[in-house]
Amino acid sequence: MPGTGRMERRAGAGIFRCGACLALVVGALAAPARAAEPVDLELVIATDVSRSIDHQEALLQREGVAAAFRNQAVIRAIGSGILGRIGVAYIDYSSRAYNRIVVDWTIVHDRKSAEAFAARLLAAPLTFGRRTSISDAIEMAQEMIETNALEGTRRAIDVSGDGPNNHGRLVSAVRDAAIARRIAINGLPIVNDRGGFGRRFYLPDLDKYYLGCVIGGPGAFLVVANSFEDFALAIRRKLILEIAGAPAPRLIRVSSPTGYVYPRGCDIGERMWNYWNDP
């Protein structure tokens, strides 16, 4: 029949193309996923930029973290790990709509890479938000840890702030969910009564709130800053302890996930917010 050979050739070409496509698909499925990069620690640093934080205080936090990564003791701590490298990211938090990744995942392994991280941090514009949702910060940081391209021997979230959670899910429930995913949460409460807007939500025992409601996981700890001016020293101490994985009890307070129970209840921030904002 005229044209039969041409039809057979077209059919054969079509079968070849389908076979080639199938081979590509099977090959892609069979190809191993790219291995995650091993590090001693995956660390998200989450700093409070809620309405109680003014421009100067936000700058002190940002400069404090940058100065810590330029500190020789911190660089030595990074180099002392089995792998001698950590993965670190930095976020500003207040509530979910305002949370921002300031510096995304960065491998730090020596002075040059630590300096580069600090420089990127200082070059980024300051951000500001509304409400205080430590729980939103933990959830965001947990997602960042679980979706990155790193494989850490340890995984931690470093939360600092000057007030209790007053928005989003109950912070202790979010903390417990992160702990269940092999993520430790450490805290740096800034206990500072300076008046102004923040006075309404001032919690004189914020360190105890962090101890009972925020931190948790194996080796979880907190370092207290007694003012924003004290933040730089506190964050440097805290980073050394986090990176080294060996907390020093004389500098910190240590808690287990089922340890200290905050007597006022972990919803104290929500209740304070409702008190000041009920019509």
Coordinates of C-alpha atoms in Angstrom, one line a residue:
M1 CA 0.0 0.0 0.0
P2 CA 1.4 3.4 -0.9
G3 CA 2.7 5.3 2.1
T4 CA 2.8 2.3 4.3
G5 CA 6.6 2.4 4.6
R6 CA 6.5 6.1 5.5
M7 CA 3.8 5.5 8.2
E8 CA 5.9 2.6 9.6
R9 CA 9.0 4.9 9.8
R10 CA 6.9 7.6 11.6
A11 CA 5.5 5.1 14.0
G12 CA 9.0 3.7 14.7
A13 CA 10.3 7.2 15.3
G14 CA 7.5 7.9 17.7
I15 CA 8.2 4.7 19.6
F16 CA 11.9 5.7 19.8
R17 CA 11.0 9.1 21.1
C18 CA 8.7 7.7 23.7
G19 CA 11.4 5.1 24.7
A20 CA 13.9 7.9 25.0
C21 CA 11.6 10.0 27.2
L22 CA 10.9 6.9 29.4
A23 CA 14.6 6.3 29.7
L24 CA 15.1 9.9 30.9
V25 CA 12.3 9.6 33.4
V26 CA 13.6 6.3 34.8
G27 CA 17.1 7.7 34.9
A28 CA 16.0 10.7 36.8
L29 CA 14.1 8.6 39.3
A30 CA 17.1 6.2 39.7
A31 CA 19.6 9.0 40.1
P32 CA 20.6 9.6 43.7
A33 CA 19.6 12.9 45.3
R34 CA 22.4 15.3 45.8
A35 CA 24.0 14.6 49.2
A36 CA 23.4 17.3 51.9
E37 CA 26.5 19.2 53.0
P38 CA 27.6 18.0 56.4
V39 CA 28.2 20.6 59.2
D40 CA 28.7 20.4 62.9
L41 CA 25.7 22.7 63.6
E42 CA 22.7 24.1 61.7
L43 CA 21.8 27.3 63.5
V44 CA 19.0 29.9 62.9
I45 CA 19.5 33.1 64.8
A46 CA 16.1 34.8 65.4
T47 CA 16.1 38.4 66.7
D48 CA 13.0 40.3 67.9
V49 CA 12.0 43.4 65.8
S50 CA 8.5 43.9 67.3
R51 CA 7.1 47.3 68.1
S52 CA 8.8 47.4 71.5
I53 CA 12.2 47.4 69.7
D54 CA 13.3 50.9 68.5
H55 CA 15.8 51.6 65.8
Q56 CA 18.8 51.9 68.2
E57 CA 17.9 48.6 69.9
A58 CA 17.5 46.8 66.6
L59 CA 20.9 48.1 65.5
L60 CA 22.5 46.9 68.8
Q61 CA 21.2 43.4 68.2
R62 CA 22.4 43.3 64.6
E63 CA 25.8 44.8 65.5
G64 CA 26.1 42.4 68.4
V65 CA 25.7 39.3 66.3
A66 CA 28.1 40.7 63.6
A67 CA 30.7 41.5 66.3
A68 CA 30.3 38.0 67.7
F69 CA 31.1 36.4 64.4
R70 CA 34.2 38.6 64.1
N71 CA 35.4 37.5 67.5
Q72 CA 38.3 35.2 67.6
A73 CA 36.8 33.0 70.4
V74 CA 33.7 32.3 68.2
I75 CA 35.9 31.5 65.2
R76 CA 37.9 29.1 67.3
A77 CA 34.8 27.5 68.5
I78 CA 33.7 26.9 64.9
G79 CA 37.0 25.4 64.0
S80 CA 37.0 23.1 67.1
G81 CA 34.1 21.0 65.8
I82 CA 34.7 17.6 64.2
L83 CA 33.9 19.1 60.8
G84 CA 35.1 22.6 61.6
R85 CA 32.1 24.2 59.9
I86 CA 28.6 25.4 60.7
G87 CA 25.6 26.5 58.7
V88 CA 24.0 29.7 60.0
A89 CA 21.0 31.8 58.9
Y90 CA 19.6 35.0 60.5
I91 CA 16.0 36.1 60.6
D92 CA 14.2 39.1 62.1
Y93 CA 10.9 38.2 63.7
S94 CA 7.8 39.8 65.1
S95 CA 4.8 38.0 63.5
R96 CA 4.4 35.8 60.5
A97 CA 3.5 38.5 58.0
Y98 CA 6.6 40.6 59.0
N99 CA 9.2 37.9 59.5
R100 CA 12.2 38.3 57.2
I101 CA 15.2 36.2 56.3
V102 CA 18.0 38.7 56.6
V103 CA 20.9 36.4 55.7
D104 CA 20.1 33.0 54.3
W105 CA 22.0 29.8 54.9
T106 CA 25.8 30.4 54.9
I107 CA 28.6 28.0 55.6
V108 CA 31.1 29.5 58.1
H109 CA 34.4 27.7 58.6
D110 CA 37.1 30.2 59.1
R111 CA 37.8 33.9 59.7
K112 CA 37.1 34.9 56.1
S113 CA 33.7 33.2 55.9
A114 CA 32.8 34.5 59.4
E115 CA 33.7 38.1 58.3
A116 CA 31.7 37.7 55.1
F117 CA 28.6 36.6 57.1
A118 CA 29.0 39.6 59.5
A119 CA 29.4 42.0 56.5
R120 CA 26.3 40.7 54.8
L121 CA 24.4 41.1 58.1
L122 CA 25.5 44.7 58.6
A123 CA 24.7 45.6 55.0
A124 CA 21.1 44.4 55.2
P125 CA 18.5 47.0 56.0
L126 CA 16.8 46.9 59.4
T127 CA 13.3 45.5 59.5
F128 CA 10.4 46.2 61.9
G129 CA 7.1 44.5 62.5
R130 CA 4.1 44.2 64.7
R131 CA 3.2 41.9 67.6
T132 CA 5.6 39.4 69.2
S133 CA 5.3 35.8 68.0
I134 CA 8.1 33.7 69.2
S135 CA 6.0 30.7 68.0
D136 CA 5.9 32.1 64.4
A137 CA 9.7 32.6 64.6
I138 CA 10.3 29.0 65.8
E139 CA 8.0 27.6 63.1
M140 CA 9.8 29.6 60.4
A141 CA 13.2 28.6 61.6
Q142 CA 12.2 24.9 61.9
E143 CA 11.0 25.0 58.2
M144 CA 14.3 26.6 57.2
I145 CA 16.2 23.8 59.0
E146 CA 14.2 21.0 57.5
T147 CA 14.3 22.2 53.9
N148 CA 17.9 23.4 53.6
A149 CA 20.8 21.5 51.8
L150 CA 22.7 20.8 55.0
E151 CA 23.0 17.8 57.4
G152 CA 24.0 19.0 60.8
T153 CA 25.2 16.9 63.7
R154 CA 23.2 19.3 65.8
R155 CA 20.3 21.6 64.9
A156 CA 19.4 24.6 66.9
I157 CA 17.3 27.8 67.0
D158 CA 18.6 30.8 68.9
V159 CA 15.7 33.1 70.0
S160 CA 16.3 36.5 71.5
G161 CA 13.7 39.1 72.5
D162 CA 12.4 41.5 75.1
G163 CA 8.9 40.2 75.7
P164 CA 6.7 37.1 75.8
N165 CA 4.8 35.6 73.0
N166 CA 1.4 37.4 72.3
H167 CA 0.4 36.2 68.9
G168 CA 0.2 32.9 66.9
R169 CA 0.2 29.5 68.4
L170 CA 1.0 28.9 72.1
V171 CA 4.8 29.0 72.2
S172 CA 5.3 26.0 74.4
A173 CA 3.3 23.8 72.0
V174 CA 5.5 25.0 69.0
R175 CA 8.6 24.4 71.1
D176 CA 7.6 20.9 71.8
A177 CA 6.9 20.2 68.1
A178 CA 10.4 21.4 67.2
I179 CA 12.0 19.3 69.9
A180 CA 10.3 16.3 68.5
R181 CA 12.0 17.0 65.2
R182 CA 15.5 16.9 66.9
I183 CA 15.8 20.7 67.0
A184 CA 17.0 22.4 70.2
I185 CA 15.8 25.9 71.1
N186 CA 18.1 28.2 73.1
G187 CA 17.1 31.6 74.4
L188 CA 18.5 35.1 75.0
P189 CA 15.9 37.1 76.9
I190 CA 16.6 40.8 77.2
V191 CA 15.3 41.8 80.6
N192 CA 14.9 45.6 80.2
D193 CA 12.3 48.0 81.6
R194 CA 12.8 51.2 79.7
G195 CA 9.3 52.6 79.6
G196 CA 7.4 53.6 76.5
F197 CA 5.3 51.3 74.4
G198 CA 7.1 48.2 75.7
R199 CA 6.3 49.0 79.3
R200 CA 2.8 47.6 78.9
F201 CA 4.2 44.2 78.1
Y202 CA 7.3 44.3 80.4
L203 CA 7.8 41.0 82.1
P204 CA 10.2 41.3 85.0
D205 CA 10.8 37.5 85.1
L206 CA 11.2 37.1 81.3
D207 CA 14.2 34.9 82.0
K208 CA 11.9 32.5 83.9
Y209 CA 9.4 32.7 81.1
Y210 CA 12.0 31.7 78.5
L211 CA 13.2 28.9 80.9
G212 CA 9.7 27.4 81.2
C213 CA 8.1 28.2 77.9
V214 CA 10.6 28.9 75.1
I215 CA 13.8 26.8 75.4
G216 CA 14.0 23.1 75.2
G217 CA 15.7 20.0 73.8
P218 CA 18.9 18.3 74.7
G219 CA 21.4 20.7 76.2
A220 CA 19.0 23.7 75.8
F221 CA 20.1 26.8 77.7
L222 CA 19.6 30.5 78.0
V223 CA 21.9 33.5 78.5
V224 CA 20.3 36.6 80.0
A225 CA 21.0 40.1 78.8
N226 CA 20.2 42.8 81.3
S227 CA 19.9 45.5 78.7
F228 CA 20.3 46.0 74.9
E229 CA 23.8 47.4 75.6
D230 CA 24.6 44.0 77.2
F231 CA 23.4 42.1 74.2
A232 CA 26.7 42.0 72.3
L233 CA 28.5 40.2 75.3
A234 CA 25.5 37.9 75.9
I235 CA 25.2 36.8 72.3
R236 CA 29.0 36.2 72.0
R237 CA 28.9 34.0 75.1
K238 CA 25.8 32.2 73.8
L239 CA 27.2 31.5 70.3
I240 CA 30.4 30.1 71.8
L241 CA 28.4 27.7 73.9
E242 CA 26.0 26.8 71.1
I243 CA 28.8 26.1 68.6
A244 CA 31.0 24.2 71.0
G245 CA 28.0 22.2 72.2
A246 CA 29.2 22.3 75.8
P247 CA 27.3 24.8 78.0
A248 CA 29.0 26.2 81.0
P249 CA 26.5 26.2 83.9
R250 CA 28.1 29.2 85.7
L251 CA 27.1 31.5 82.7
I252 CA 23.7 30.1 82.0
R253 CA 20.5 28.5 83.2
V254 CA 19.9 25.0 81.9
S255 CA 16.5 23.4 81.3
S256 CA 15.1 20.1 80.0
P257 CA 11.9 20.0 77.9
T258 CA 10.0 18.8 81.0
G259 CA 11.9 20.8 83.6
Y260 CA 11.0 24.2 85.0
V261 CA 7.3 25.1 84.9
Y262 CA 6.6 28.8 84.5
P263 CA 4.2 29.6 87.3
R264 CA 2.3 32.4 85.5
G265 CA 1.5 30.1 82.6
C266 CA 3.0 30.2 79.1
D267 CA 0.0 32.2 77.8
I268 CA 1.0 35.2 80.0
G269 CA 1.9 37.3 76.9
E270 CA -1.5 36.6 75.2
R271 CA -3.3 37.6 78.4
M272 CA -1.3 40.8 78.8
W273 CA -2.1 41.7 75.2
N274 CA -5.9 41.1 75.7
Y275 CA -5.9 43.1 78.9
W276 CA -4.4 46.2 77.1
N277 CA -6.4 45.8 73.9
D278 CA -9.9 44.8 75.0
P279 CA -12.4 47.5 74.1

